[in-house]
PDB file of N, CA and C in Angstrom:
ATOM      1  N   MET A1123     -21.851 -10.447  16.874  1.00  0.00           N
ATOM      2  CA  MET A1123     -22.106  -8.880  16.212  1.00  0.00           C
ATOM      3  C   MET A1123     -20.987  -8.016  16.520  1.00  0.00           C
ATOM      4  N   LEU A1124     -20.613  -7.617  15.114  1.00  0.00           N
ATOM      5  CA  LEU A1124     -19.416  -6.765  15.753  1.00  0.00           C
ATOM      6  C   LEU A1124     -19.910  -5.345  15.979  1.00  0.00           C
ATOM      7  N   ASP A1125     -20.383  -5.297  15.054  1.00  0.00           N
ATOM      8  CA  ASP A1125     -21.100  -3.923  14.425  1.00  0.00           C
ATOM      9  C   ASP A1125     -21.966  -3.593  13.447  1.00  0.00           C
ATOM     10  N   ARG A1126     -23.177  -2.680  13.782  1.00  0.00           N
ATOM     11  CA  ARG A1126     -24.269  -2.303  12.758  1.00  0.00           C
ATOM     12  C   ARG A1126     -23.976  -0.848  12.110  1.00  0.00           C
ATOM     13  N   THR A1127     -24.293  -1.348  10.939  1.00  0.00           N
ATOM     14  CA  THR A1127     -24.195  -0.106   9.911  1.00  0.00           C
ATOM     15  C   THR A1127     -24.453  -0.280   8.537  1.00  0.00           C
ATOM     16  N   THR A1128     -25.231   0.814   8.155  1.00  0.00           N
ATOM     17  CA  THR A1128     -26.308   0.880   6.961  1.00  0.00           C
ATOM     18  C   THR A1128     -25.168   1.906   5.820  1.00  0.00           C
ATOM     19  N   ASP A1129     -23.625   1.217   5.495  1.00  0.00           N
ATOM     20  CA  ASP A1129     -22.794   2.427   4.539  1.00  0.00           C
ATOM     21  C   ASP A1129     -22.569   1.233   4.443  1.00  0.00           C
ATOM     22  N   THR A1130     -22.239   1.135   3.111  1.00  0.00           N
ATOM     23  CA  THR A1130     -21.672   0.189   1.990  1.00  0.00           C
ATOM     24  C   THR A1130     -20.239  -0.864   2.642  1.00  0.00           C
ATOM     25  N   THR A1131     -19.912   0.181   3.516  1.00  0.00           N
ATOM     26  CA  THR A1131     -17.935  -0.568   3.455  1.00  0.00           C
ATOM     27  C   THR A1131     -17.799  -0.267   5.426  1.00  0.00           C
ATOM     28  N   TYR A1132     -17.166  -1.046   5.600  1.00  0.00           N
ATOM     29  CA  TYR A1132     -16.467  -1.224   6.990  1.00  0.00           C
ATOM     30  C   TYR A1132     -15.130  -1.436   7.237  1.00  0.00           C
ATOM     31  N   ILE A1133     -14.427  -0.776   8.145  1.00  0.00           N
ATOM     32  CA  ILE A1133     -12.661  -0.291   8.144  1.00  0.00           C
ATOM     33  C   ILE A1133     -13.397  -2.057   9.204  1.00  0.00           C
ATOM     34  N   LEU A1134     -12.288  -2.703   9.685  1.00  0.00           N
ATOM     35  CA  LEU A1134     -12.332  -3.547  10.841  1.00  0.00           C
ATOM     36  C   LEU A1134     -10.829  -3.462  11.105  1.00  0.00           C
ATOM     37  N   SER A1135     -10.907  -3.068  12.260  1.00  0.00           N
ATOM     38  CA  SER A1135      -9.677  -2.224  13.119  1.00  0.00           C
ATOM     39  C   SER A1135      -9.261  -2.984  14.399  1.00  0.00           C
ATOM     40  N   GLY A1136      -7.873  -3.464  14.463  1.00  0.00           N
ATOM     41  CA  GLY A1136      -7.046  -3.550  15.654  1.00  0.00           C
ATOM     42  C   GLY A1136      -7.592  -5.498  15.373  1.00  0.00           C
ATOM     43  N   LEU A1137      -7.300  -5.658  15.080  1.00  0.00           N
ATOM     44  CA  LEU A1137      -7.039  -7.234  13.846  1.00  0.00           C
ATOM     45  C   LEU A1137      -5.437  -7.028  14.020  1.00  0.00           C
ATOM     46  N   ALA A1138      -4.508  -8.537  15.077  1.00  0.00           N
ATOM     47  CA  ALA A1138      -3.791  -8.818  15.005  1.00  0.00           C
ATOM     48  C   ALA A1138      -3.063  -9.604  13.936  1.00  0.00           C
ATOM     49  N   ALA A1139      -1.828  -8.706  13.933  1.00  0.00           N
ATOM     50  CA  ALA A1139      -1.592  -9.050  12.420  1.00  0.00           C
ATOM     51  C   ALA A1139      -0.373 -11.154  12.543  1.00  0.00           C
ATOM     52  N   ASN A1140      -1.031 -11.686  10.809  1.00  0.00           N
ATOM     53  CA  ASN A1140      -0.777 -13.286  10.907  1.00  0.00           C
ATOM     54  C   ASN A1140      -1.968 -13.702  11.582  1.00  0.00           C
ATOM     55  N   THR A1141      -3.008 -13.138  12.244  1.00  0.00           N
ATOM     56  CA  THR A1141      -4.006 -14.244  12.705  1.00  0.00           C
ATOM     57  C   THR A1141      -5.236 -14.492  11.978  1.00  0.00           C
ATOM     58  N   GLU A1142      -6.125 -15.680  12.004  1.00  0.00           N
ATOM     59  CA  GLU A1142      -6.748 -15.826  10.417  1.00  0.00           C
ATOM     60  C   GLU A1142      -8.306 -14.836  11.585  1.00  0.00           C
ATOM     61  N   TYR A1143      -9.091 -14.061  10.823  1.00  0.00           N
ATOM     62  CA  TYR A1143     -10.345 -13.736  10.758  1.00  0.00           C
ATOM     63  C   TYR A1143     -11.367 -14.158  10.193  1.00  0.00           C
ATOM     64  N   ARG A1144     -12.797 -15.276  10.197  1.00  0.00           N
ATOM     65  CA  ARG A1144     -13.585 -15.106   9.799  1.00  0.00           C
ATOM     66  C   ARG A1144     -14.462 -13.709   9.617  1.00  0.00           C
ATOM     67  N   VAL A1145     -15.073 -13.567   9.052  1.00  0.00           N
ATOM     68  CA  VAL A1145     -15.870 -12.639   8.253  1.00  0.00           C
ATOM     69  C   VAL A1145     -17.219 -12.468   7.224  1.00  0.00           C
ATOM     70  N   ALA A1146     -17.966 -12.326   7.988  1.00  0.00           N
ATOM     71  CA  ALA A1146     -19.256 -12.669   7.425  1.00  0.00           C
ATOM     72  C   ALA A1146     -20.218 -11.047   7.608  1.00  0.00           C
ATOM     73  N   VAL A1147     -21.642 -10.526   6.216  1.00  0.00           N
ATOM     74  CA  VAL A1147     -22.447  -9.973   6.377  1.00  0.00           C
ATOM     75  C   VAL A1147     -23.320 -10.288   7.052  1.00  0.00           C
ATOM     76  N   ILE A1148     -24.201  -9.753   7.859  1.00  0.00           N
ATOM     77  CA  ILE A1148     -25.298 -10.839   8.175  1.00  0.00           C
ATOM     78  C   ILE A1148     -26.654  -9.081   8.540  1.00  0.00           C
ATOM     79  N   PRO A1149     -27.674  -9.595   7.178  1.00  0.00           N
ATOM     80  CA  PRO A1149     -28.587  -8.424   6.475  1.00  0.00           C
ATOM     81  C   PRO A1149     -29.691  -8.472   7.664  1.00  0.00           C
ATOM     82  N   MET A1150     -29.758  -7.620   7.603  1.00  0.00           N
ATOM     83  CA  MET A1150     -31.533  -7.465   8.450  1.00  0.00           C
ATOM     84  C   MET A1150     -33.013  -8.006   7.542  1.00  0.00           C
ATOM     85  N   LEU A1151     -33.596  -8.732   7.542  1.00  0.00           N
ATOM     86  CA  LEU A1151     -34.654  -8.861   6.613  1.00  0.00           C
ATOM     87  C   LEU A1151     -35.811  -8.730   7.495  1.00  0.00           C
ATOM     88  N   ASN A1152     -36.864  -7.619   6.984  1.00  0.00           N
ATOM     89  CA  ASN A1152     -37.916  -7.579   7.558  1.00  0.00           C
ATOM     90  C   ASN A1152     -38.328  -8.374   8.926  1.00  0.00           C
ATOM     91  N   GLY A1153     -36.674  -7.576   9.664  1.00  0.00           N
ATOM     92  CA  GLY A1153     -37.238  -7.286  11.094  1.00  0.00           C
ATOM     93  C   GLY A1153     -35.993  -8.167  12.130  1.00  0.00           C
ATOM     94  N   LYS A1154     -35.085  -9.246  10.862  1.00  0.00           N
ATOM     95  CA  LYS A1154     -34.850 -10.882  11.390  1.00  0.00           C
ATOM     96  C   LYS A1154     -33.385 -10.807  10.933  1.00  0.00           C
ATOM     97  N   TYR A1155     -32.479 -10.901  11.175  1.00  0.00           N
ATOM     98  CA  TYR A1155     -31.228 -10.616  10.967  1.00  0.00           C
ATOM     99  C   TYR A1155     -31.333 -12.463  10.212  1.00  0.00           C
ATOM    100  N   VAL A1156     -30.642 -12.319   9.132  1.00  0.00           N
ATOM    101  CA  VAL A1156     -29.826 -13.662   8.386  1.00  0.00           C
ATOM    102  C   VAL A1156     -28.547 -14.315   8.403  1.00  0.00           C
ATOM    103  N   LYS A1157     -28.928 -15.230   9.739  1.00  0.00           N
ATOM    104  CA  LYS A1157     -27.220 -15.697   9.664  1.00  0.00           C
ATOM    105  C   LYS A1157     -26.960 -16.772   8.671  1.00  0.00           C
ATOM    106  N   ASP A1158     -26.545 -16.375   7.888  1.00  0.00           N
ATOM    107  CA  ASP A1158     -26.098 -16.803   6.528  1.00  0.00           C
ATOM    108  C   ASP A1158     -24.627 -17.036   6.590  1.00  0.00           C
ATOM    109  N   PHE A1159     -23.796 -17.731   7.105  1.00  0.00           N
ATOM    110  CA  PHE A1159     -22.482 -17.689   7.156  1.00  0.00           C
ATOM    111  C   PHE A1159     -21.696 -18.232   6.058  1.00  0.00           C
ATOM    112  N   SER A1160     -22.694 -18.915   5.397  1.00  0.00           N
ATOM    113  CA  SER A1160     -22.126 -19.788   3.832  1.00  0.00           C
ATOM    114  C   SER A1160     -21.132 -18.867   3.166  1.00  0.00           C
ATOM    115  N   ASN A1161     -21.479 -17.714   3.067  1.00  0.00           N
ATOM    116  CA  ASN A1161     -20.602 -16.776   1.702  1.00  0.00           C
ATOM    117  C   ASN A1161     -19.395 -15.649   2.883  1.00  0.00           C
ATOM    118  N   SER A1162     -18.812 -16.099   4.306  1.00  0.00           N
ATOM    119  CA  SER A1162     -17.996 -15.287   5.158  1.00  0.00           C
ATOM    120  C   SER A1162     -16.608 -15.410   4.268  1.00  0.00           C
ATOM    121  N   ILE A1163     -16.245 -14.629   4.246  1.00  0.00           N
ATOM    122  CA  ILE A1163     -14.470 -15.277   4.137  1.00  0.00           C
ATOM    123  C   ILE A1163     -13.164 -14.651   5.349  1.00  0.00           C
ATOM    124  N   VAL A1164     -12.408 -15.620   5.224  1.00  0.00           N
ATOM    125  CA  VAL A1164     -11.020 -15.315   5.821  1.00  0.00           C
ATOM    126  C   VAL A1164     -10.444 -14.521   5.234  1.00  0.00           C
ATOM    127  N   VAL A1165      -9.808 -13.513   6.954  1.00  0.00           N
ATOM    128  CA  VAL A1165      -8.629 -12.137   6.667  1.00  0.00           C
ATOM    129  C   VAL A1165      -7.896 -12.468   7.573  1.00  0.00           C
ATOM    130  N   THR A1166      -6.539 -11.905   7.036  1.00  0.00           N
ATOM    131  CA  THR A1166      -4.950 -12.136   7.741  1.00  0.00           C
ATOM    132  C   THR A1166      -4.511 -11.251   7.629  1.00  0.00           C
ATOM    133  N   PRO A1167      -4.430 -10.232   8.662  1.00  0.00           N
ATOM    134  CA  PRO A1167      -3.708  -9.109   8.411  1.00  0.00           C
ATOM    135  C   PRO A1167      -2.410  -9.502   8.458  1.00  0.00           C
ATOM    136  N   LYS A1168      -1.363  -8.326   7.384  1.00  0.00           N
ATOM    137  CA  LYS A1168      -0.153  -8.401   7.391  1.00  0.00           C
ATOM    138  C   LYS A1168       0.546  -7.854   8.752  1.00  0.00           C
ATOM    139  N   PRO A1169       1.886  -8.103   9.161  1.00  0.00           N
ATOM    140  CA  PRO A1169       2.667  -7.395   9.786  1.00  0.00           C
ATOM    141  C   PRO A1169       2.987  -6.173   9.315  1.00  0.00           C
ATOM    142  N   VAL A1170       2.774  -5.163  10.223  1.00  0.00           N
ATOM    143  CA  VAL A1170       2.897  -3.706  10.192  1.00  0.00           C
ATOM    144  C   VAL A1170       4.759  -3.439  10.346  1.00  0.00           C
ATOM    145  N   TYR A1171       5.468  -3.572   9.694  1.00  0.00           N
ATOM    146  CA  TYR A1171       6.741  -2.913   9.857  1.00  0.00           C
ATOM    147  C   TYR A1171       7.243  -1.440  10.099  1.00  0.00           C
ATOM    148  N   PRO A1172       8.066  -1.060  10.707  1.00  0.00           N
ATOM    149  CA  PRO A1172       8.764   0.337  11.002  1.00  0.00           C
ATOM    150  C   PRO A1172       9.074   0.956  10.284  1.00  0.00           C
ATOM    151  N   LYS A1173       8.866   2.010   9.833  1.00  0.00           N
ATOM    152  CA  LYS A1173       9.420   2.800   8.950  1.00  0.00           C
ATOM    153  C   LYS A1173      10.502   3.622   8.653  1.00  0.00           C
ATOM    154  N   LEU A1174      11.612   3.326   8.105  1.00  0.00           N
ATOM    155  CA  LEU A1174      12.963   3.751   8.147  1.00  0.00           C
ATOM    156  C   LEU A1174      12.646   4.892   8.016  1.00  0.00           C
ATOM    157  N   SER A1175      13.137   5.826   8.965  1.00  0.00           N
ATOM    158  CA  SER A1175      13.443   6.944   8.729  1.00  0.00           C
ATOM    159  C   SER A1175      14.629   7.588   7.942  1.00  0.00           C
ATOM    160  N   SER A1176      15.863   7.364   8.331  1.00  0.00           N
ATOM    161  CA  SER A1176      16.967   7.452   8.120  1.00  0.00           C
ATOM    162  C   SER A1176      18.265   6.847   8.298  1.00  0.00           C
ATOM    163  N   ILE A1177      18.958   7.083   7.766  1.00  0.00           N
ATOM    164  CA  ILE A1177      20.410   5.993   7.315  1.00  0.00           C
ATOM    165  C   ILE A1177      21.625   6.411   7.793  1.00  0.00           C
ATOM    166  N   GLN A1178      22.434   6.593   8.812  1.00  0.00           N
ATOM    167  CA  GLN A1178      23.595   7.375   8.418  1.00  0.00           C
ATOM    168  C   GLN A1178      25.142   5.997   8.078  1.00  0.00           C
ATOM    169  N   TYR A1179      25.939   6.827   8.127  1.00  0.00           N
ATOM    170  CA  TYR A1179      27.484   5.666   7.575  1.00  0.00           C
ATOM    171  C   TYR A1179      28.378   6.427   8.126  1.00  0.00           C
ATOM    172  N   ASN A1180      29.772   5.822   8.781  1.00  0.00           N
ATOM    173  CA  ASN A1180      30.813   6.561   9.556  1.00  0.00           C
ATOM    174  C   ASN A1180      31.928   5.827   8.240  1.00  0.00           C
ATOM    175  N   LYS A1181      32.805   6.856   7.303  1.00  0.00           N
ATOM    176  CA  LYS A1181      33.771   5.940   6.249  1.00  0.00           C
ATOM    177  C   LYS A1181      35.109   5.799   7.369  1.00  0.00           C
ATOM    178  N   THR A1182      34.976   6.433   8.527  1.00  0.00           N
ATOM    179  CA  THR A1182      36.494   5.917   9.441  1.00  0.00           C
ATOM    180  C   THR A1182      36.163   4.426   9.580  1.00  0.00           C
ATOM    181  N   TYR A1183      35.338   4.347  10.426  1.00  0.00           N
ATOM    182  CA  TYR A1183      34.853   3.051  11.053  1.00  0.00           C
ATOM    183  C   TYR A1183      34.393   2.006  10.322  1.00  0.00           C
ATOM    184  N   HIS A1184      33.733   2.405   9.437  1.00  0.00           N
ATOM    185  CA  HIS A1184      32.813   0.844   8.540  1.00  0.00           C
ATOM    186  C   HIS A1184      31.241   0.645   9.244  1.00  0.00           C
ATOM    187  N   GLN A1185      30.700   1.513  10.026  1.00  0.00           N
ATOM    188  CA  GLN A1185      29.596   1.643  10.918  1.00  0.00           C
ATOM    189  C   GLN A1185      28.411   2.118  10.026  1.00  0.00           C
ATOM    190  N   PHE A1186      27.623   1.840  10.179  1.00  0.00           N
ATOM    191  CA  PHE A1186      26.333   2.209   9.790  1.00  0.00           C
ATOM    192  C   PHE A1186      25.303   2.536  10.701  1.00  0.00           C
ATOM    193  N   ARG A1187      23.895   3.026  10.803  1.00  0.00           N
ATOM    194  CA  ARG A1187      22.905   3.445  11.574  1.00  0.00           C
ATOM    195  C   ARG A1187      21.726   3.309  11.094  1.00  0.00           C
ATOM    196  N   LEU A1188      20.791   2.720  11.599  1.00  0.00           N
ATOM    197  CA  LEU A1188      19.183   3.128  11.426  1.00  0.00           C
ATOM    198  C   LEU A1188      18.536   3.695  12.160  1.00  0.00           C
ATOM    199  N   ASN A1189      17.964   4.123  11.618  1.00  0.00           N
ATOM    200  CA  ASN A1189      16.502   4.920  12.796  1.00  0.00           C
ATOM    201  C   ASN A1189      15.358   4.896  11.935  1.00  0.00           C
ATOM    202  N   TRP A1190      14.498   4.503  12.945  1.00  0.00           N
ATOM    203  CA  TRP A1190      13.126   4.241  11.966  1.00  0.00           C
ATOM    204  C   TRP A1190      12.098   4.314  13.243  1.00  0.00           C
ATOM    205  N   ASN A1191      11.103   4.449  12.626  1.00  0.00           N
ATOM    206  CA  ASN A1191       9.310   5.135  13.449  1.00  0.00           C
ATOM    207  C   ASN A1191       8.838   3.585  13.989  1.00  0.00           C
ATOM    208  N   GLN A1192       8.587   3.480  15.598  1.00  0.00           N
ATOM    209  CA  GLN A1192       8.187   2.617  16.029  1.00  0.00           C
ATOM    210  C   GLN A1192       6.493   2.104  15.347  1.00  0.00           C
ATOM    211  N   ASN A1193       5.918   3.247  15.340  1.00  0.00           N
ATOM    212  CA  ASN A1193       3.886   2.941  14.962  1.00  0.00           C
ATOM    213  C   ASN A1193       3.729   3.796  13.627  1.00  0.00           C
ATOM    214  N   PRO A1194       4.158   3.089  11.791  1.00  0.00           N
ATOM    215  CA  PRO A1194       4.453   3.739  10.561  1.00  0.00           C
ATOM    216  C   PRO A1194       2.944   3.971  10.649  1.00  0.00           C
TER     217      PRO A1194
END
């Protein structure tokens, strides 16, 4: 069990990109957990790429420089 909540939504964090995770909601009924994984789903987070912050171009030397943020 990852966590408990009474909310209707939950955000999974800290998952590795391109890794499959099987996720299921386990309800508690009459004080006991119902461990039925038949409706579980597989989630695969997509990779997070750096965000391009600027492009500089030098006409004289036909060069360009890209700058990006490491943590978008």
